[in-house]
Amino acid sequence: MSQDWDAGRLDSDLEGVAFDTLAVRAGQHRTPEGEHGDPMFFTSSYVFRTAADAAARFAGEVPGNVYSRYTNPTVRAFEERIAALEGAEQAVATATGMAAIMAVVMSLCSAGDHVLVSRSVFGSTISLFEKYFKRFGVEVDYVPLADLSGWDAAIKANTKLLFVESPSNPLAELVDIAELAKIAHAKGAMLVVDNCFCTPALQQPLKLGADVVVHSATKFIDGQGRCMGGVVAGRSEQMKEVVGFLRTAGPTLSPFNAWIFLKGLETLNLRMKAHCANAQQLAEWLEQQDGVEKVHYAGLKSHPQHELAQRQQKGFGAVVSFEVKGGKEGAWRFIDATRLISITANLGDSKTTITHPSTTSHGRLAPQEREAAGIRDSLIRVAVGLEDVADLQADLARGLAAL
């Protein structure tokens, strides 16, 4: 590769382009081969022209790749595309979504710092804070997601981060991100938003005032349940610290998985619109069925935060949760009676999935922790895919007949 190589016309001019164009083209920097598709760079290390060149790159004095634990061209293309879609100065990719959360806390917090976490977060997120971060001296407290006054009252002098999922898993609860950001900033804290359920196609928390966004790219960013990965996005000042953590600790995204996610982003907006349309129809149908006691979906007018969802999201998402008669036994009978939908705890797939949160994704939580988070034994979560809605309704009708 020539040191003076300039892609010129081979790279796209993206000045002022729209979301869908960024999702297809942002982050690609073509090589002298002139490839049209995104290349995959399978290499652990990189060669240098001279010893002085190597020393300058290792010292960070000149840009360039050093080692694929923390810099790789394919991964960088994915990071730049996510940053463009989220409106971030920089994004940093990680091996999983949980690794993204770990990287944020490990790079931005120290022993003695205080973190406030929403009660309505993924079970593994609670375990990460409770079992591991607390062990290393990070103080952690929990606040009901939508209770803005509760957040304000719980902030201490040493509070460093507020961490939320909005919408939450699996109840689709929301918080007013703009108002919560104001509360955090007024007291010198940062707001971190897990945007996994919406993706930047439906919600851009940084534009609402959040400081950091995290994703499990394993979900809708991939879109077909193929690979695991995560990403953190925010201001360069903060992301520099996250890069430093990755460089040392190494929870690194593989180039192949980054390439898969690049392909997923190309269809993200189209897929999210289709997911939302299917989920809306299914939620409205479920709300009318005998045997269903309550449906949790922000697209329903019965949802207590329907208006907030309309205001801060471009769509209501693909996850529909509902409570059935008969408690755990009824929920299991319902799930076991389905024949089309996949029984798996993953979500964001083109294939619809069904799971029982209290014994899977939130099963490691103590009963009182599940109760506090609203995860009842009667709750079922469906992550709505891209199949024909009539077929999904027919399959869920099998579950209803088993109650």
Short mmCIF file of C-alpha atoms in Angstrom, two decimals:
data_model
loop_
_atom_site.label_atom_id
_atom_site.label_comp_id
_atom_site.label_asym_id
_atom_site.label_seq_id
_atom_site.Cartn_x
_atom_site.Cartn_y
_atom_site.Cartn_z
CA MET A 1 0.00 0.00 0.00
CA SER A 2 1.45 3.35 -1.02
CA GLN A 3 2.15 5.77 1.81
CA ASP A 4 0.74 8.52 -0.37
CA TRP A 5 -2.44 6.63 -1.25
CA ASP A 6 -5.51 8.87 -1.45
CA ALA A 7 -8.80 7.17 -2.19
CA GLY A 8 -10.21 10.38 -3.65
CA ARG A 9 -13.27 9.70 -5.76
CA LEU A 10 -13.31 6.07 -4.63
CA ASP A 11 -14.70 7.14 -1.24
CA SER A 12 -18.23 8.56 -1.03
CA ASP A 13 -18.92 12.20 -0.18
CA LEU A 14 -21.27 11.94 2.82
CA GLU A 15 -21.57 15.60 3.69
CA GLY A 16 -25.17 16.30 4.71
CA VAL A 17 -26.57 12.89 3.72
CA ALA A 18 -29.51 11.20 5.49
CA PHE A 19 -29.61 8.30 7.97
CA ASP A 20 -30.21 5.55 5.41
CA THR A 21 -27.25 6.70 3.33
CA LEU A 22 -24.98 6.77 6.37
CA ALA A 23 -26.16 3.27 7.31
CA VAL A 24 -24.99 1.98 3.93
CA ARG A 25 -21.82 4.01 3.31
CA ALA A 26 -20.39 5.61 6.46
CA GLY A 27 -17.05 4.31 7.70
CA GLN A 28 -15.85 2.74 4.47
CA HIS A 29 -12.38 3.82 3.34
CA ARG A 30 -11.45 1.96 0.18
CA THR A 31 -8.01 0.46 -0.31
CA PRO A 32 -5.90 0.71 -3.48
CA GLU A 33 -7.78 -2.39 -4.70
CA GLY A 34 -10.85 -0.21 -5.24
CA GLU A 35 -13.26 -2.72 -3.65
CA HIS A 36 -16.96 -1.82 -3.64
CA GLY A 37 -17.92 -3.99 -0.67
CA ASP A 38 -16.50 -3.68 2.83
CA PRO A 39 -13.25 -5.70 3.11
CA MET A 40 -12.40 -8.02 5.99
CA PHE A 41 -8.96 -7.57 7.52
CA PHE A 42 -7.96 -10.84 9.15
CA THR A 43 -4.69 -10.01 10.83
CA SER A 44 -3.48 -9.96 14.39
CA SER A 45 -0.66 -7.48 13.78
CA TYR A 46 0.59 -4.92 11.26
CA VAL A 47 3.97 -4.26 9.70
CA PHE A 48 5.84 -0.97 9.87
CA ARG A 49 8.09 0.72 7.35
CA THR A 50 10.85 1.40 9.86
CA ALA A 51 11.67 0.97 13.53
CA ALA A 52 10.96 4.67 13.98
CA ASP A 53 7.54 4.22 12.36
CA ALA A 54 6.75 1.38 14.79
CA ALA A 55 7.85 3.45 17.78
CA ALA A 56 5.75 6.44 16.71
CA ARG A 57 2.62 4.33 16.26
CA PHE A 58 3.05 2.54 19.60
CA ALA A 59 3.50 5.90 21.29
CA GLY A 60 0.39 7.31 19.60
CA GLU A 61 2.41 10.05 17.95
CA VAL A 62 1.17 9.13 14.46
CA PRO A 63 -2.07 7.41 13.44
CA GLY A 64 -2.11 3.86 12.16
CA ASN A 65 -2.74 0.27 13.14
CA VAL A 66 -0.63 -1.41 15.78
CA TYR A 67 -2.37 -4.58 16.94
CA SER A 68 -5.87 -5.93 16.31
CA ARG A 69 -6.67 -6.13 20.00
CA TYR A 70 -7.60 -2.49 19.71
CA THR A 71 -7.30 -1.31 16.09
CA ASN A 72 -8.48 -3.12 12.98
CA PRO A 73 -9.72 -1.54 9.72
CA THR A 74 -12.92 -3.62 9.53
CA VAL A 75 -13.76 -2.93 13.16
CA ARG A 76 -12.98 0.74 12.66
CA ALA A 77 -15.40 0.92 9.73
CA PHE A 78 -18.15 -0.46 11.99
CA GLU A 79 -17.25 2.00 14.74
CA GLU A 80 -17.33 4.97 12.38
CA ARG A 81 -20.69 3.90 10.96
CA ILE A 82 -22.24 3.56 14.42
CA ALA A 83 -20.83 6.96 15.43
CA ALA A 84 -22.39 8.52 12.34
CA LEU A 85 -25.80 6.94 13.03
CA GLU A 86 -25.82 7.84 16.75
CA GLY A 87 -24.48 11.36 16.20
CA ALA A 88 -21.42 10.57 18.33
CA GLU A 89 -17.91 11.91 18.04
CA GLN A 90 -16.51 8.40 18.38
CA ALA A 91 -17.60 4.80 18.88
CA VAL A 92 -15.66 1.85 20.28
CA ALA A 93 -16.61 -1.75 19.45
CA THR A 94 -16.42 -4.60 21.96
CA ALA A 95 -16.74 -8.40 21.96
CA THR A 96 -20.28 -8.40 23.40
CA GLY A 97 -22.93 -6.04 24.70
CA MET A 98 -21.99 -6.92 28.28
CA ALA A 99 -18.36 -6.13 27.43
CA ALA A 100 -19.54 -2.70 26.28
CA ILE A 101 -21.14 -2.04 29.69
CA MET A 102 -18.05 -3.36 31.46
CA ALA A 103 -15.81 -1.11 29.36
CA VAL A 104 -17.87 1.99 30.21
CA VAL A 105 -17.76 1.43 33.96
CA MET A 106 -14.15 0.23 34.10
CA SER A 107 -12.91 3.17 32.05
CA LEU A 108 -15.03 5.98 33.50
CA CYS A 109 -15.39 4.95 37.16
CA SER A 110 -13.04 4.31 40.07
CA ALA A 111 -13.34 2.70 43.49
CA GLY A 112 -15.44 4.98 45.67
CA ASP A 113 -17.57 6.27 42.79
CA HIS A 114 -21.33 5.85 42.95
CA VAL A 115 -23.47 4.55 40.08
CA LEU A 116 -27.26 4.70 39.88
CA VAL A 117 -28.89 1.95 37.83
CA SER A 118 -32.47 1.55 36.72
CA ARG A 119 -34.31 -1.34 38.35
CA SER A 120 -35.55 -2.22 34.86
CA VAL A 121 -32.37 -3.53 33.28
CA PHE A 122 -31.27 -6.86 31.83
CA GLY A 123 -30.59 -9.53 34.44
CA SER A 124 -26.93 -9.91 33.50
CA THR A 125 -26.47 -6.15 33.84
CA ILE A 126 -27.67 -6.32 37.42
CA SER A 127 -25.36 -9.27 38.08
CA LEU A 128 -22.40 -7.35 36.62
CA PHE A 129 -23.01 -4.42 38.95
CA GLU A 130 -23.90 -6.50 42.01
CA LYS A 131 -21.37 -9.33 41.84
CA TYR A 132 -18.38 -7.63 40.26
CA PHE A 133 -18.35 -3.83 40.24
CA LYS A 134 -19.34 -3.69 43.90
CA ARG A 135 -16.48 -6.06 44.68
CA PHE A 136 -14.03 -3.46 43.40
CA GLY A 137 -15.41 -0.59 45.41
CA VAL A 138 -18.04 0.91 43.11
CA GLU A 139 -21.17 1.86 45.03
CA VAL A 140 -24.42 0.88 43.29
CA ASP A 141 -28.03 1.82 44.00
CA TYR A 142 -31.20 1.22 42.01
CA VAL A 143 -34.01 3.59 41.05
CA PRO A 144 -37.38 2.97 39.35
CA LEU A 145 -36.81 3.83 35.70
CA ALA A 146 -39.56 6.40 35.13
CA ASP A 147 -39.29 8.13 38.56
CA LEU A 148 -37.44 11.37 37.76
CA SER A 149 -37.78 12.70 41.30
CA GLY A 150 -36.39 9.41 42.58
CA TRP A 151 -33.31 9.76 40.36
CA ASP A 152 -32.79 13.33 41.56
CA ALA A 153 -33.08 12.35 45.21
CA ALA A 154 -30.74 9.34 44.87
CA ILE A 155 -27.78 11.23 43.37
CA LYS A 156 -24.91 11.67 45.82
CA ALA A 157 -21.81 13.87 45.80
CA ASN A 158 -19.80 10.90 44.45
CA THR A 159 -22.33 9.80 41.81
CA LYS A 160 -20.46 9.33 38.53
CA LEU A 161 -22.95 7.60 36.25
CA LEU A 162 -26.66 7.06 35.80
CA PHE A 163 -27.30 3.89 33.78
CA VAL A 164 -30.63 3.10 32.11
CA GLU A 165 -32.25 0.95 29.45
CA SER A 166 -35.01 2.80 27.65
CA PRO A 167 -37.08 0.97 26.51
CA SER A 168 -36.35 -1.61 29.19
CA ASN A 169 -36.06 -5.37 28.90
CA PRO A 170 -38.62 -6.91 28.92
CA LEU A 171 -41.39 -4.54 30.04
CA ALA A 172 -40.83 -1.70 27.53
CA GLU A 173 -40.70 0.89 30.30
CA LEU A 174 -39.31 4.30 29.39
CA VAL A 175 -37.65 7.26 30.99
CA ASP A 176 -37.70 10.80 29.70
CA ILE A 177 -34.08 10.83 28.53
CA ALA A 178 -33.86 14.58 28.02
CA GLU A 179 -35.14 15.32 31.53
CA LEU A 180 -32.98 12.66 33.15
CA ALA A 181 -29.91 14.06 31.37
CA LYS A 182 -30.66 17.49 32.83
CA ILE A 183 -30.93 15.99 36.31
CA ALA A 184 -27.63 14.14 35.92
CA HIS A 185 -25.75 17.11 34.50
CA ALA A 186 -27.03 19.50 37.17
CA LYS A 187 -25.23 17.37 39.75
CA GLY A 188 -22.10 16.60 37.75
CA ALA A 189 -22.98 13.05 36.70
CA MET A 190 -23.09 11.41 33.28
CA LEU A 191 -26.05 9.60 31.73
CA VAL A 192 -25.45 6.26 30.01
CA VAL A 193 -28.30 4.82 27.90
CA ASP A 194 -28.52 1.24 26.68
CA ASN A 195 -30.14 1.80 23.28
CA CYS A 196 -30.23 -1.86 22.27
CA PHE A 197 -34.01 -2.18 21.92
CA CYS A 198 -34.44 0.88 19.72
CA THR A 199 -31.15 1.13 17.83
CA PRO A 200 -30.25 4.53 16.33
CA ALA A 201 -32.94 3.94 13.70
CA LEU A 202 -35.63 4.59 16.33
CA GLN A 203 -33.87 6.64 19.01
CA GLN A 204 -30.71 8.72 19.33
CA PRO A 205 -30.11 9.30 23.06
CA LEU A 206 -27.05 11.51 22.55
CA LYS A 207 -29.21 14.03 20.72
CA LEU A 208 -31.58 13.97 23.70
CA GLY A 209 -28.77 14.85 26.10
CA ALA A 210 -27.26 11.50 27.11
CA ASP A 211 -23.48 11.30 27.39
CA VAL A 212 -22.84 7.70 26.39
CA VAL A 213 -24.79 5.10 24.43
CA VAL A 214 -24.18 1.34 24.59
CA HIS A 215 -25.49 -1.44 22.37
CA SER A 216 -25.52 -5.16 22.20
CA ALA A 217 -24.84 -5.38 18.47
CA THR A 218 -25.79 -9.04 18.80
CA LYS A 219 -29.41 -7.98 18.63
CA PHE A 220 -31.01 -5.74 15.98
CA ILE A 221 -27.74 -4.35 14.59
CA ASP A 222 -26.87 -7.85 13.38
CA GLY A 223 -30.52 -8.64 12.75
CA GLN A 224 -30.18 -12.35 12.00
CA GLY A 225 -28.81 -13.88 15.19
CA ARG A 226 -25.39 -14.68 13.78
CA CYS A 227 -22.69 -12.94 15.81
CA MET A 228 -21.95 -11.42 19.18
CA GLY A 229 -20.65 -7.90 19.69
CA GLY A 230 -21.17 -4.59 21.41
CA VAL A 231 -20.38 -0.93 20.93
CA VAL A 232 -20.02 2.23 23.03
CA ALA A 233 -20.54 5.71 21.56
CA GLY A 234 -20.07 9.21 22.92
CA ARG A 235 -17.64 12.11 23.06
CA SER A 236 -14.03 11.51 22.05
CA GLU A 237 -12.81 12.55 25.50
CA GLN A 238 -14.70 9.66 27.10
CA MET A 239 -14.13 7.18 24.30
CA LYS A 240 -10.36 7.70 24.63
CA GLU A 241 -10.65 6.13 28.07
CA VAL A 242 -12.72 3.23 26.68
CA VAL A 243 -10.11 2.63 23.96
CA GLY A 244 -7.43 2.55 26.66
CA PHE A 245 -9.38 -0.11 28.56
CA LEU A 246 -9.77 -2.23 25.42
CA ARG A 247 -6.09 -1.87 24.58
CA THR A 248 -5.15 -3.28 27.97
CA ALA A 249 -7.97 -5.68 28.89
CA GLY A 250 -8.79 -6.89 25.38
CA PRO A 251 -12.59 -7.51 25.13
CA THR A 252 -12.16 -6.97 21.40
CA LEU A 253 -14.63 -7.35 18.53
CA SER A 254 -13.47 -9.72 15.80
CA PRO A 255 -13.12 -8.39 12.23
CA PHE A 256 -15.54 -11.02 10.93
CA ASN A 257 -18.24 -10.04 13.41
CA ALA A 258 -17.65 -6.36 12.60
CA TRP A 259 -18.14 -7.16 8.92
CA ILE A 260 -21.42 -8.96 9.70
CA PHE A 261 -22.61 -5.93 11.67
CA LEU A 262 -21.70 -3.61 8.78
CA LYS A 263 -23.97 -5.68 6.55
CA GLY A 264 -26.69 -5.56 9.20
CA LEU A 265 -26.54 -1.78 9.43
CA GLU A 266 -27.19 -1.47 5.70
CA THR A 267 -30.76 -2.72 6.21
CA LEU A 268 -31.30 -1.52 9.80
CA ASN A 269 -33.89 1.18 9.11
CA LEU A 270 -35.92 -1.02 6.78
CA ARG A 271 -35.88 -3.91 9.23
CA MET A 272 -36.81 -1.81 12.25
CA LYS A 273 -39.84 -0.39 10.44
CA ALA A 274 -40.97 -3.93 9.59
CA HIS A 275 -40.29 -5.19 13.13
CA CYS A 276 -42.30 -2.31 14.61
CA ALA A 277 -45.23 -2.84 12.25
CA ASN A 278 -45.43 -6.54 13.09
CA ALA A 279 -45.06 -5.92 16.83
CA GLN A 280 -47.82 -3.29 16.80
CA GLN A 281 -50.26 -5.67 15.13
CA LEU A 282 -49.37 -8.50 17.46
CA ALA A 283 -49.64 -6.34 20.60
CA GLU A 284 -53.06 -5.04 19.58
CA TRP A 285 -54.22 -8.60 18.88
CA LEU A 286 -52.88 -9.94 22.19
CA GLU A 287 -54.64 -7.19 24.11
CA GLN A 288 -57.97 -8.55 22.87
CA GLN A 289 -57.36 -12.21 23.77
CA ASP A 290 -58.87 -14.10 26.68
CA GLY A 291 -56.14 -15.54 28.84
CA VAL A 292 -53.90 -12.50 28.42
CA GLU A 293 -54.06 -10.36 31.54
CA LYS A 294 -51.78 -7.50 30.48
CA VAL A 295 -49.71 -6.48 27.45
CA HIS A 296 -46.56 -4.38 27.79
CA TYR A 297 -45.84 -2.46 24.59
CA ALA A 298 -45.34 1.28 24.29
CA GLY A 299 -47.19 1.37 20.97
CA LEU A 300 -50.46 0.66 22.76
CA LYS A 301 -52.53 3.60 23.94
CA SER A 302 -53.02 1.70 27.19
CA HIS A 303 -49.28 1.91 27.92
CA PRO A 304 -48.71 4.58 30.59
CA GLN A 305 -45.81 6.10 28.62
CA HIS A 306 -47.28 5.93 25.14
CA GLU A 307 -47.02 9.70 24.63
CA LEU A 308 -43.40 9.78 25.82
CA ALA A 309 -42.55 6.99 23.39
CA GLN A 310 -44.13 8.97 20.58
CA ARG A 311 -42.07 12.00 21.55
CA GLN A 312 -38.59 10.52 21.92
CA GLN A 313 -38.72 7.49 19.61
CA LYS A 314 -39.40 7.09 15.89
CA GLY A 315 -41.05 3.71 16.50
CA PHE A 316 -42.13 1.52 19.38
CA GLY A 317 -39.73 -1.38 18.91
CA ALA A 318 -40.10 -5.11 18.38
CA VAL A 319 -40.38 -6.53 21.90
CA VAL A 320 -43.87 -7.35 23.19
CA SER A 321 -44.27 -8.77 26.69
CA PHE A 322 -47.50 -10.01 28.18
CA GLU A 323 -48.82 -11.71 31.29
CA VAL A 324 -51.00 -14.80 31.07
CA LYS A 325 -53.30 -16.57 33.47
CA GLY A 326 -51.89 -19.44 35.48
CA GLY A 327 -48.58 -18.03 36.70
CA LYS A 328 -45.38 -19.89 35.80
CA GLU A 329 -47.23 -23.10 34.90
CA GLY A 330 -49.53 -21.23 32.55
CA ALA A 331 -46.63 -19.36 30.95
CA TRP A 332 -44.70 -22.59 30.37
CA ARG A 333 -47.77 -24.32 28.90
CA PHE A 334 -48.25 -21.35 26.58
CA ILE A 335 -44.62 -21.39 25.40
CA ASP A 336 -44.47 -25.16 24.97
CA ALA A 337 -47.65 -25.16 22.85
CA THR A 338 -46.14 -22.91 20.17
CA ARG A 339 -44.77 -24.64 17.07
CA LEU A 340 -43.44 -21.87 14.81
CA ILE A 341 -41.82 -19.34 17.14
CA SER A 342 -38.34 -20.18 18.45
CA ILE A 343 -37.95 -20.77 22.19
CA THR A 344 -34.77 -18.82 22.84
CA ALA A 345 -33.74 -15.86 24.97
CA ASN A 346 -32.07 -13.94 22.13
CA LEU A 347 -33.87 -11.08 20.41
CA GLY A 348 -33.38 -8.79 17.43
CA ASP A 349 -33.52 -11.70 15.01
CA SER A 350 -35.51 -11.88 11.78
CA LYS A 351 -37.06 -14.97 13.39
CA THR A 352 -39.56 -14.35 16.18
CA THR A 353 -38.47 -15.65 19.58
CA ILE A 354 -40.33 -16.42 22.79
CA THR A 355 -39.00 -16.78 26.33
CA HIS A 356 -39.97 -16.87 30.00
CA PRO A 357 -37.90 -14.04 31.55
CA SER A 358 -38.20 -15.03 35.22
CA THR A 359 -36.51 -18.40 34.58
CA THR A 360 -34.11 -17.38 31.77
CA SER A 361 -32.77 -13.87 31.23
CA HIS A 362 -33.66 -12.78 34.79
CA GLY A 363 -33.44 -16.21 36.39
CA ARG A 364 -30.25 -15.49 38.35
CA LEU A 365 -31.91 -12.63 40.23
CA ALA A 366 -33.31 -13.20 43.68
CA PRO A 367 -37.14 -13.37 43.81
CA GLN A 368 -37.31 -9.98 45.52
CA GLU A 369 -35.09 -8.45 42.81
CA ARG A 370 -37.36 -9.83 40.08
CA GLU A 371 -40.41 -8.52 41.90
CA ALA A 372 -38.83 -5.07 42.20
CA ALA A 373 -38.14 -5.11 38.47
CA GLY A 374 -41.71 -6.21 37.66
CA ILE A 375 -40.63 -9.60 36.30
CA ARG A 376 -43.54 -11.83 37.31
CA ASP A 377 -43.76 -15.58 36.81
CA SER A 378 -46.71 -15.06 34.47
CA LEU A 379 -44.69 -12.86 32.09
CA ILE A 380 -43.80 -13.97 28.56
CA ARG A 381 -41.56 -12.00 26.20
CA VAL A 382 -41.90 -12.18 22.43
CA ALA A 383 -39.28 -10.51 20.24
CA VAL A 384 -41.23 -10.05 17.04
CA GLY A 385 -39.45 -10.96 13.83
CA LEU A 386 -40.21 -10.50 10.17
CA GLU A 387 -42.57 -13.41 9.51
CA ASP A 388 -46.17 -12.96 8.36
CA VAL A 389 -48.16 -11.60 11.31
CA ALA A 390 -51.08 -13.94 10.65
CA ASP A 391 -48.76 -16.91 11.10
CA LEU A 392 -47.44 -15.48 14.36
CA GLN A 393 -50.97 -14.91 15.62
CA ALA A 394 -51.92 -18.48 14.74
CA ASP A 395 -48.93 -19.81 16.66
CA LEU A 396 -49.65 -17.69 19.73
CA ALA A 397 -53.26 -18.88 19.53
CA ARG A 398 -51.91 -22.39 20.14
CA GLY A 399 -50.36 -21.08 23.33
CA LEU A 400 -53.59 -19.45 24.40
CA ALA A 401 -55.48 -22.69 23.82
CA ALA A 402 -53.12 -24.46 26.25
CA LEU A 403 -53.95 -22.18 29.19
#
